[in-house]
Amino acid sequence: MTNDNLQEHLNNGLYGTPQLHPDEQRKYLGTFRERVSLAITFKEFSNNQNACLTAIKQEISSNTEEELSIKINGQLSSDIIDKIIQISKENNTKFEYLADASFSHDNDAKAIVICSSKSALHIENIDVESKYHELFERKSEKKNDPKEDKKGFLSKLFDLLN
């Protein structure tokens, strides 16, 4: 072995095999950005779970030419994971449950990534709220519902007394 090969062999033993873009792979649950079709953060799931689940169904059913898989961050709650697995089974889509501690649980961290395991998709817009904005607009319209602005009995009583 030459010195270069010996040093490379020692470095691989000490530090592990070098990875290509490890930060990007951690961010997108072990895959590259160019393979991602849809990404959902923990914050988006907590704000509107039903819209996110509907977006997952639509994304899987709309993409017929590429074999997609679902990567699930293990930090999600078990009831959401069960629903995603059910969606995966209904659409004959592979899923991967990732319980690695290196994946973050921050609000901006990815909770779900729908991606191609074999080739790059090069989809520019992968954010669920911008890609499926009509699902999230419905929720904001419901918030402005006048029924929710009604006051309770005690509030009305105190208003009358003041």
mmCIF file with all atom_site columns, N, CA and C in Angstrom, residues 70-76 81 85 95-100:
data_model
loop_
_atom_site.group_PDB
_atom_site.id
_atom_site.type_symbol
_atom_site.label_atom_id
_atom_site.label_alt_id
_atom_site.label_comp_id
_atom_site.label_asym_id
_atom_site.label_entity_id
_atom_site.label_seq_id
_atom_site.pdbx_PDB_ins_code
_atom_site.Cartn_x
_atom_site.Cartn_y
_atom_site.Cartn_z
_atom_site.occupancy
_atom_site.B_iso_or_equiv
_atom_site.pdbx_formal_charge
_atom_site.auth_seq_id
_atom_site.auth_comp_id
_atom_site.auth_asym_id
_atom_site.auth_atom_id
_atom_site.pdbx_PDB_model_num
ATOM 1  N N  . ILE A 1 70  ? -42.310 6.907  0.821  1.00 0.00 ? 70  ILE A N  1
ATOM 2  C CA . ILE A 1 70  ? -42.551 7.861  1.906  1.00 0.00 ? 70  ILE A CA 1
ATOM 3  C C  . ILE A 1 70  ? -41.524 7.612  2.998  1.00 0.00 ? 70  ILE A C  1
ATOM 4  N N  . LYS A 1 71  ? -40.817 8.657  3.383  1.00 0.00 ? 71  LYS A N  1
ATOM 5  C CA . LYS A 1 71  ? -39.882 8.573  4.505  1.00 0.00 ? 71  LYS A CA 1
ATOM 6  C C  . LYS A 1 71  ? -40.527 9.263  5.694  1.00 0.00 ? 71  LYS A C  1
ATOM 7  N N  . ILE A 1 72  ? -40.642 8.539  6.795  1.00 0.00 ? 72  ILE A N  1
ATOM 8  C CA . ILE A 1 72  ? -41.343 9.022  7.975  1.00 0.00 ? 72  ILE A CA 1
ATOM 9  C C  . ILE A 1 72  ? -40.332 9.238  9.092  1.00 0.00 ? 72  ILE A C  1
ATOM 10 N N  . ASN A 1 73  ? -40.276 10.450 9.629  1.00 0.00 ? 73  ASN A N  1
ATOM 11 C CA . ASN A 1 73  ? -39.423 10.741 10.773 1.00 0.00 ? 73  ASN A CA 1
ATOM 12 C C  . ASN A 1 73  ? -40.015 10.047 11.998 1.00 0.00 ? 73  ASN A C  1
ATOM 13 N N  . GLY A 1 74  ? -39.218 9.291  12.713 1.00 0.00 ? 74  GLY A N  1
ATOM 14 C CA . GLY A 1 74  ? -39.675 8.523  13.862 1.00 0.00 ? 74  GLY A CA 1
ATOM 15 C C  . GLY A 1 74  ? -40.136 9.368  15.033 1.00 0.00 ? 74  GLY A C  1
ATOM 16 N N  . GLN A 1 75  ? -39.910 10.675 14.980 1.00 0.00 ? 75  GLN A N  1
ATOM 17 C CA . GLN A 1 75  ? -40.319 11.566 16.056 1.00 0.00 ? 75  GLN A CA 1
ATOM 18 C C  . GLN A 1 75  ? -41.798 11.950 15.968 1.00 0.00 ? 75  GLN A C  1
ATOM 19 N N  . LEU A 1 76  ? -42.462 11.599 14.877 1.00 0.00 ? 76  LEU A N  1
ATOM 20 C CA . LEU A 1 76  ? -43.892 11.881 14.743 1.00 0.00 ? 76  LEU A CA 1
ATOM 21 C C  . LEU A 1 76  ? -44.697 11.057 15.732 1.00 0.00 ? 76  LEU A C  1
ATOM 22 N N  . ILE A 1 81  ? -48.373 8.457  12.308 1.00 0.00 ? 81  ILE A N  1
ATOM 23 C CA . ILE A 1 81  ? -47.621 7.421  11.594 1.00 0.00 ? 81  ILE A CA 1
ATOM 24 C C  . ILE A 1 81  ? -48.560 6.330  11.106 1.00 0.00 ? 81  ILE A C  1
ATOM 25 N N  . ILE A 1 85  ? -49.048 5.241  7.210  1.00 0.00 ? 85  ILE A N  1
ATOM 26 C CA . ILE A 1 85  ? -48.842 3.854  6.782  1.00 0.00 ? 85  ILE A CA 1
ATOM 27 C C  . ILE A 1 85  ? -50.094 3.337  6.075  1.00 0.00 ? 85  ILE A C  1
ATOM 28 N N  . PHE A 1 95  ? -42.860 2.622  2.227  1.00 0.00 ? 95  PHE A N  1
ATOM 29 C CA . PHE A 1 95  ? -42.573 3.626  3.247  1.00 0.00 ? 95  PHE A CA 1
ATOM 30 C C  . PHE A 1 95  ? -41.367 3.177  4.056  1.00 0.00 ? 95  PHE A C  1
ATOM 31 N N  . GLU A 1 96  ? -40.727 4.148  4.662  1.00 0.00 ? 96  GLU A N  1
ATOM 32 C CA . GLU A 1 96  ? -39.545 3.880  5.473  1.00 0.00 ? 96  GLU A CA 1
ATOM 33 C C  . GLU A 1 96  ? -39.679 4.653  6.775  1.00 0.00 ? 96  GLU A C  1
ATOM 34 N N  . TYR A 1 97  ? -39.669 3.930  7.886  1.00 0.00 ? 97  TYR A N  1
ATOM 35 C CA . TYR A 1 97  ? -39.755 4.529  9.220  1.00 0.00 ? 97  TYR A CA 1
ATOM 36 C C  . TYR A 1 97  ? -38.337 4.762  9.714  1.00 0.00 ? 97  TYR A C  1
ATOM 37 N N  . LEU A 1 98  ? -37.977 6.015  9.980  1.00 0.00 ? 98  LEU A N  1
ATOM 38 C CA . LEU A 1 98  ? -36.618 6.376  10.352 1.00 0.00 ? 98  LEU A CA 1
ATOM 39 C C  . LEU A 1 98  ? -36.575 6.827  11.811 1.00 0.00 ? 98  LEU A C  1
ATOM 40 N N  . ALA A 1 99  ? -36.067 5.990  12.671 1.00 0.00 ? 99  ALA A N  1
ATOM 41 C CA . ALA A 1 99  ? -36.006 6.292  14.099 1.00 0.00 ? 99  ALA A CA 1
ATOM 42 C C  . ALA A 1 99  ? -34.610 6.732  14.522 1.00 0.00 ? 99  ALA A C  1
ATOM 43 N N  . ASP A 1 100 ? -33.834 7.246  13.591 1.00 0.00 ? 100 ASP A N  1
ATOM 44 C CA . ASP A 1 100 ? -32.475 7.693  13.861 1.00 0.00 ? 100 ASP A CA 1
ATOM 45 C C  . ASP A 1 100 ? -32.505 8.982  14.678 1.00 0.00 ? 100 ASP A C  1
#
